[in-house]
Each structure stands twice: as structure tokens, then as C-alpha cells.
Amino acid sequence: MILHSLRKTLTLVTLWLIALLILSPLLVVLWRSLESGVDSYQEAWLRGNFLLAFANSTIVAIGVTFLQLLTSALAGYALARFNFVGKRAIALLILTTLVIPLQILVIPIFLVLKWVHLLDSYAALILPTAANGFSILLMRQHFASIPVELEQAASLDGANRWQVLTRVILPLSGPALVTVFLFTFIGEWNDLFKPLVFSTSPDLVTVQLALASFQEQFTNRWSLLMAAVVIATLPIMLIFLIGQRQLIQGIGNTGLKN
């Protein structure tokens, strides 16, 4: 009994130390941002033009997230339930895209966007990442874990494929959809590469571009710079805290069935 209590105590202490180690950079940022009081946040917000940046990042993140939810749900369901020629090859091709970063494809993507006159637009920041291999494979694994008998029962009641997907499968896929939403939204909010390459318009500045510009202007004012970092990070931290439970559940459910 004593040995069990000792092990439990050591485990808790170890976990707390690990958590403190992980959170220490965030605590340092928060502490430095408050050195000059809350006035640093007001000054950073006004000087960094974060209102426009927040609006643009929100539009881009929501646009990409919506398209990735749509493409990953449809493609994942097709790969999980339909049998067709080339299914394995397509799944392998999608898996291969996970090791190909966007930076390698930047030149052809840039040329295509220029050819269709979409540079310096929201479309240029949304369309290049409208589909994602990780999201598709995650949804495929989740759909594969749902018993086929549920779909068969719905079909016997007269439901077609689209009705089965929208009325039976998707309502059971909340955690997986939330997982895709969180990964996509947070990734797009933190993205600096696409706005830097595909847009030069000051009207399309995103949070990360605004933060990079802010850093160049106020390199030596640490409290102001850290306040800007907190402002830029706060939305995604709140979104993650709200959806973390379903995120863990969604990732866990994808491993139930191959």
C-alpha cells in the first residue's frame, strides 16, 4: 500500500515537472508582457494593426478549415466504404503527400495562381491547402471504425448513400471532425509561408505577417513584443482548450480499426 502511494506520488510529481517544463516558455512570455502593465497590450494592439490581421486570418482559417472538412469527409468516406480500381494506389498517393512540404510545390502553385489571376486574394491563401492528406487519412480511419451494420440498417429504411453519410455517419463523427478542425484552424492561423509568398497586398496581412513586421519594428522593447505574441496566440489557445477533449477522443478513435 505504501509502495503504491509512493509510486503514485512520484508519478504525479514527474508529470507536474514535465508540465511546468513545457509551460515555462509561455509563462516567461506572459511575465515579460506584463512588465510594463496592461498598457503594453493596448499599445501592441494599436501599433500592430492586429484588427485587420485578425479579420484576414479568421477568413483564411475558416475558409481552409471548411474546405478541408468537406474534402476529408468525402474522400475519407469513399476510401473507407467504396471498392474501386486503384483504391490502394490512391491511398498510397495520399500518404505520400504527407512527406512533401508545401515549400517544394511553391513555384508551380505560384505560377498557377498567377495564370488564373488569383494572386493577392483570399483564394490564393485558401485554395493551396484546401485538401490535406493527414485529414483525409484520419477521417478514413474513423469511418472504418464505424460498424457497417449501421449503414445497412439505414439503407433498409430507404436512405441513399448521401443520406447515410449526412444523417448517420457524420453525426457519429464529431470527435474526428473536431480533430480535423483544430489541426487545420491552428495550422492556418500560425501559417506565415502562404501570406508571405502568395500575397503582397497590405490589405491581406495576416496575424503572423503582422507579428513578423511588429518584431522588426520593436525588437528592443521586450514587454511590447511579448504582448504582441500573447495577442497573436490567445485565439488558438482558447480554441484548443475548448476542443481538447474531443481532440483526444478523435485521435483515439481513429486507431480502433485498420
Short mmCIF file of C-alpha atoms in Angstrom, two decimals:
data_model
loop_
_atom_site.label_atom_id
_atom_site.label_comp_id
_atom_site.label_asym_id
_atom_site.label_seq_id
_atom_site.Cartn_x
_atom_site.Cartn_y
_atom_site.Cartn_z
CA MET A 1 0.00 0.00 0.00
CA ILE A 2 2.80 2.40 0.95
CA LEU A 3 4.75 1.43 -2.18
CA HIS A 4 1.68 2.07 -4.35
CA SER A 5 1.15 5.52 -2.79
CA LEU A 6 4.83 6.35 -3.27
CA ARG A 7 4.69 5.39 -6.94
CA LYS A 8 1.55 7.46 -7.44
CA THR A 9 3.17 10.47 -5.75
CA LEU A 10 6.34 10.16 -7.82
CA THR A 11 4.28 9.87 -10.99
CA LEU A 12 2.28 12.99 -10.16
CA VAL A 13 5.42 14.96 -9.28
CA THR A 14 7.08 13.87 -12.52
CA LEU A 15 4.04 14.85 -14.58
CA TRP A 16 3.86 18.25 -12.88
CA LEU A 17 7.56 18.85 -13.56
CA ILE A 18 7.11 17.92 -17.22
CA ALA A 19 4.07 20.19 -17.49
CA LEU A 20 5.99 23.04 -15.87
CA LEU A 21 8.89 22.50 -18.26
CA ILE A 22 6.55 22.61 -21.26
CA LEU A 23 4.66 25.66 -20.00
CA SER A 24 7.73 27.60 -18.87
CA PRO A 25 8.24 29.42 -22.22
CA LEU A 26 4.60 30.55 -22.17
CA LEU A 27 4.91 31.69 -18.57
CA VAL A 28 8.05 33.68 -19.42
CA VAL A 29 6.28 35.34 -22.36
CA LEU A 30 3.29 36.22 -20.16
CA TRP A 31 5.53 37.56 -17.39
CA ARG A 32 7.62 39.71 -19.75
CA SER A 33 4.47 41.06 -21.42
CA LEU A 34 3.20 42.35 -18.06
CA GLU A 35 6.42 44.09 -17.02
CA SER A 36 5.01 47.44 -18.16
CA GLY A 37 1.46 46.62 -17.15
CA VAL A 38 -1.57 46.03 -19.34
CA ASP A 39 -0.78 49.19 -21.31
CA SER A 40 1.63 47.09 -23.37
CA TYR A 41 -1.30 45.10 -24.74
CA GLN A 42 -3.21 48.21 -25.78
CA GLU A 43 -0.15 49.72 -27.45
CA ALA A 44 0.72 46.45 -29.20
CA TRP A 45 -2.84 46.04 -30.47
CA LEU A 46 -2.94 49.55 -31.93
CA ARG A 47 0.59 49.69 -33.36
CA GLY A 48 0.50 46.17 -34.76
CA ASN A 49 -2.69 46.71 -36.80
CA PHE A 50 -3.96 43.43 -35.37
CA LEU A 51 -7.62 44.18 -36.02
CA LEU A 52 -7.16 43.83 -39.79
CA ALA A 53 -4.75 40.92 -39.31
CA PHE A 54 -7.23 39.07 -37.08
CA ALA A 55 -10.01 39.56 -39.63
CA ASN A 56 -7.87 38.26 -42.51
CA SER A 57 -6.52 35.29 -40.55
CA THR A 58 -10.03 34.38 -39.44
CA ILE A 59 -11.35 34.46 -43.02
CA VAL A 60 -8.45 32.36 -44.32
CA ALA A 61 -8.51 29.87 -41.43
CA ILE A 62 -12.28 29.37 -41.63
CA GLY A 63 -12.16 29.04 -45.43
CA VAL A 64 -9.40 26.43 -45.39
CA THR A 65 -10.97 24.58 -42.46
CA PHE A 66 -14.35 24.37 -44.18
CA LEU A 67 -12.82 23.03 -47.41
CA GLN A 68 -10.64 20.53 -45.57
CA LEU A 69 -13.60 19.25 -43.56
CA LEU A 70 -15.54 18.83 -46.81
CA THR A 71 -12.77 17.16 -48.81
CA SER A 72 -11.55 14.95 -45.96
CA ALA A 73 -15.08 13.75 -45.12
CA LEU A 74 -15.96 12.90 -48.73
CA ALA A 75 -12.59 11.39 -49.67
CA GLY A 76 -12.24 9.57 -46.34
CA TYR A 77 -15.69 8.03 -46.65
CA ALA A 78 -15.01 6.91 -50.23
CA LEU A 79 -11.74 5.26 -49.22
CA ALA A 80 -13.32 3.59 -46.18
CA ARG A 81 -16.51 2.25 -47.78
CA PHE A 82 -16.23 2.06 -51.58
CA ASN A 83 -14.36 -0.62 -53.50
CA PHE A 84 -12.97 0.63 -56.80
CA VAL A 85 -9.98 0.10 -59.07
CA GLY A 86 -6.91 1.98 -57.85
CA LYS A 87 -8.17 2.44 -54.30
CA ARG A 88 -4.91 1.29 -52.71
CA ALA A 89 -2.86 3.35 -55.15
CA ILE A 90 -4.85 6.48 -54.32
CA ALA A 91 -4.49 5.85 -50.58
CA LEU A 92 -0.74 5.39 -51.05
CA LEU A 93 -0.55 8.58 -53.11
CA ILE A 94 -2.37 10.50 -50.39
CA LEU A 95 0.01 9.03 -47.81
CA THR A 96 2.96 10.16 -49.93
CA THR A 97 1.76 13.77 -49.81
CA LEU A 98 2.43 13.80 -46.07
CA VAL A 99 6.19 13.86 -46.72
CA ILE A 100 6.02 16.57 -49.40
CA PRO A 101 6.03 20.05 -47.84
CA LEU A 102 4.23 22.95 -49.47
CA GLN A 103 7.57 24.70 -49.98
CA ILE A 104 8.59 22.16 -52.63
CA LEU A 105 5.45 22.91 -54.67
CA VAL A 106 5.55 26.67 -54.21
CA ILE A 107 6.76 27.50 -57.74
CA PRO A 108 4.09 25.55 -59.67
CA ILE A 109 1.39 26.74 -57.26
CA PHE A 110 2.55 30.33 -57.67
CA LEU A 111 2.52 30.03 -61.47
CA VAL A 112 -0.98 28.51 -61.48
CA LEU A 113 -2.32 31.24 -59.19
CA LYS A 114 -0.70 33.88 -61.40
CA TRP A 115 -2.13 32.27 -64.54
CA VAL A 116 -5.69 32.36 -63.17
CA HIS A 117 -5.17 35.86 -61.69
CA LEU A 118 -5.70 34.82 -58.08
CA LEU A 119 -2.53 36.25 -56.53
CA ASP A 120 -3.13 38.87 -53.83
CA SER A 121 -6.54 37.46 -52.99
CA TYR A 122 -8.12 35.34 -50.28
CA ALA A 123 -8.34 32.49 -52.79
CA ALA A 124 -4.53 32.45 -53.06
CA LEU A 125 -4.30 31.91 -49.31
CA ILE A 126 -7.09 29.32 -49.12
CA LEU A 127 -7.01 27.07 -52.20
CA PRO A 128 -3.40 25.72 -51.93
CA THR A 129 -4.32 23.92 -48.69
CA ALA A 130 -7.99 23.16 -49.40
CA ALA A 131 -7.22 19.43 -49.09
CA ASN A 132 -4.81 17.67 -46.76
CA GLY A 133 -3.59 14.09 -46.77
CA PHE A 134 -3.46 13.80 -42.99
CA SER A 135 -7.08 14.94 -42.63
CA ILE A 136 -8.26 12.52 -45.33
CA LEU A 137 -6.48 9.53 -43.81
CA LEU A 138 -7.66 10.44 -40.30
CA MET A 139 -11.28 10.58 -41.46
CA ARG A 140 -10.82 7.33 -43.40
CA GLN A 141 -9.64 5.56 -40.25
CA HIS A 142 -12.52 6.97 -38.26
CA PHE A 143 -15.14 5.94 -40.83
CA ALA A 144 -13.61 2.46 -40.97
CA SER A 145 -14.15 2.14 -37.20
CA ILE A 146 -17.92 2.72 -37.54
CA PRO A 147 -19.87 -0.58 -37.88
CA VAL A 148 -21.15 -1.20 -41.40
CA GLU A 149 -24.38 -2.56 -39.88
CA LEU A 150 -25.48 0.99 -39.08
CA GLU A 151 -25.31 1.92 -42.75
CA GLN A 152 -27.04 -1.28 -43.79
CA ALA A 153 -29.90 -0.57 -41.38
CA ALA A 154 -30.26 2.95 -42.76
CA SER A 155 -30.26 1.60 -46.32
CA LEU A 156 -33.04 -0.84 -45.45
CA ASP A 157 -35.06 2.14 -44.24
CA GLY A 158 -34.70 3.71 -47.69
CA ALA A 159 -31.73 6.03 -47.18
CA ASN A 160 -29.37 6.60 -50.10
CA ARG A 161 -25.59 6.98 -49.81
CA TRP A 162 -25.71 10.73 -49.29
CA GLN A 163 -28.37 10.41 -46.59
CA VAL A 164 -26.38 7.65 -44.88
CA LEU A 165 -23.32 9.90 -44.80
CA THR A 166 -25.05 13.08 -43.64
CA ARG A 167 -27.65 11.59 -41.28
CA VAL A 168 -25.87 8.55 -39.85
CA ILE A 169 -22.09 8.73 -40.28
CA LEU A 170 -21.30 12.42 -39.80
CA PRO A 171 -23.39 12.78 -36.60
CA LEU A 172 -21.26 9.96 -35.15
CA SER A 173 -18.03 11.63 -36.29
CA GLY A 174 -17.99 14.69 -34.04
CA PRO A 175 -14.63 14.00 -32.33
CA ALA A 176 -12.88 13.23 -35.64
CA LEU A 177 -14.33 16.35 -37.29
CA VAL A 178 -13.28 18.47 -34.31
CA THR A 179 -9.78 17.00 -34.59
CA VAL A 180 -9.55 17.99 -38.25
CA PHE A 181 -10.97 21.42 -37.39
CA LEU A 182 -8.42 22.06 -34.65
CA PHE A 183 -5.38 20.87 -36.61
CA THR A 184 -6.43 22.85 -39.67
CA PHE A 185 -7.53 26.07 -38.00
CA ILE A 186 -4.49 26.27 -35.72
CA GLY A 187 -2.14 25.43 -38.59
CA GLU A 188 -3.64 28.13 -40.82
CA TRP A 189 -3.64 30.71 -38.03
CA ASN A 190 0.08 30.09 -37.48
CA ASP A 191 0.96 29.97 -41.18
CA LEU A 192 3.46 32.57 -42.36
CA PHE A 193 4.59 30.95 -45.61
CA LYS A 194 1.50 31.36 -47.81
CA PRO A 195 0.81 35.02 -46.96
CA LEU A 196 4.49 35.79 -47.45
CA VAL A 197 4.68 34.18 -50.91
CA PHE A 198 1.24 34.49 -52.47
CA SER A 199 0.27 37.98 -51.30
CA THR A 200 1.92 41.39 -51.29
CA SER A 201 -1.19 43.44 -50.57
CA PRO A 202 -1.19 45.28 -47.21
CA ASP A 203 -4.95 44.69 -47.09
CA LEU A 204 -4.36 40.92 -46.82
CA VAL A 205 -1.88 40.97 -43.95
CA THR A 206 -2.41 38.06 -41.56
CA VAL A 207 -1.60 37.71 -37.87
CA GLN A 208 1.76 36.08 -38.48
CA LEU A 209 2.79 38.71 -41.04
CA ALA A 210 1.72 41.45 -38.65
CA LEU A 211 3.68 39.80 -35.84
CA ALA A 212 6.81 39.47 -38.01
CA SER A 213 6.57 43.13 -39.02
CA PHE A 214 5.96 44.11 -35.40
CA GLN A 215 9.08 42.23 -34.33
CA GLU A 216 11.22 44.14 -36.83
CA GLN A 217 9.93 47.48 -35.54
CA PHE A 218 10.11 46.83 -31.80
CA THR A 219 12.99 44.37 -31.40
CA ASN A 220 14.36 46.02 -28.26
CA ARG A 221 11.01 46.56 -26.49
CA TRP A 222 10.53 43.13 -24.99
CA SER A 223 7.38 43.81 -23.00
CA LEU A 224 5.65 45.22 -26.09
CA LEU A 225 6.88 42.35 -28.26
CA MET A 226 5.77 39.69 -25.77
CA ALA A 227 2.36 41.36 -25.50
CA ALA A 228 2.02 41.09 -29.28
CA VAL A 229 2.93 37.39 -29.08
CA VAL A 230 0.24 36.80 -26.44
CA ILE A 231 -2.33 38.67 -28.54
CA ALA A 232 -1.50 36.58 -31.61
CA THR A 233 -1.57 33.31 -29.69
CA LEU A 234 -4.62 33.82 -27.47
CA PRO A 235 -7.36 32.87 -30.00
CA ILE A 236 -5.88 29.48 -30.88
CA MET A 237 -5.15 28.72 -27.23
CA LEU A 238 -8.81 29.33 -26.38
CA ILE A 239 -9.98 27.20 -29.32
CA PHE A 240 -7.66 24.37 -28.27
CA LEU A 241 -8.79 24.48 -24.65
CA ILE A 242 -12.43 24.31 -25.74
CA GLY A 243 -11.90 21.36 -28.10
CA GLN A 244 -9.09 19.42 -26.41
CA ARG A 245 -11.35 16.68 -25.01
CA GLN A 246 -12.84 15.84 -28.39
CA LEU A 247 -9.39 16.13 -29.96
CA ILE A 248 -8.04 13.37 -27.72
CA GLN A 249 -11.16 11.27 -28.29
CA GLY A 250 -10.98 11.78 -32.05
CA ILE A 251 -7.33 10.74 -32.29
CA GLY A 252 -8.00 7.70 -30.09
CA ASN A 253 -10.98 6.55 -32.15
CA THR A 254 -9.01 6.52 -35.41
CA GLY A 255 -6.89 3.62 -34.18
CA LEU A 256 -9.73 1.19 -33.45
CA LYS A 257 -9.80 -0.44 -36.85
CA ASN A 258 -7.36 -0.77 -39.74
#
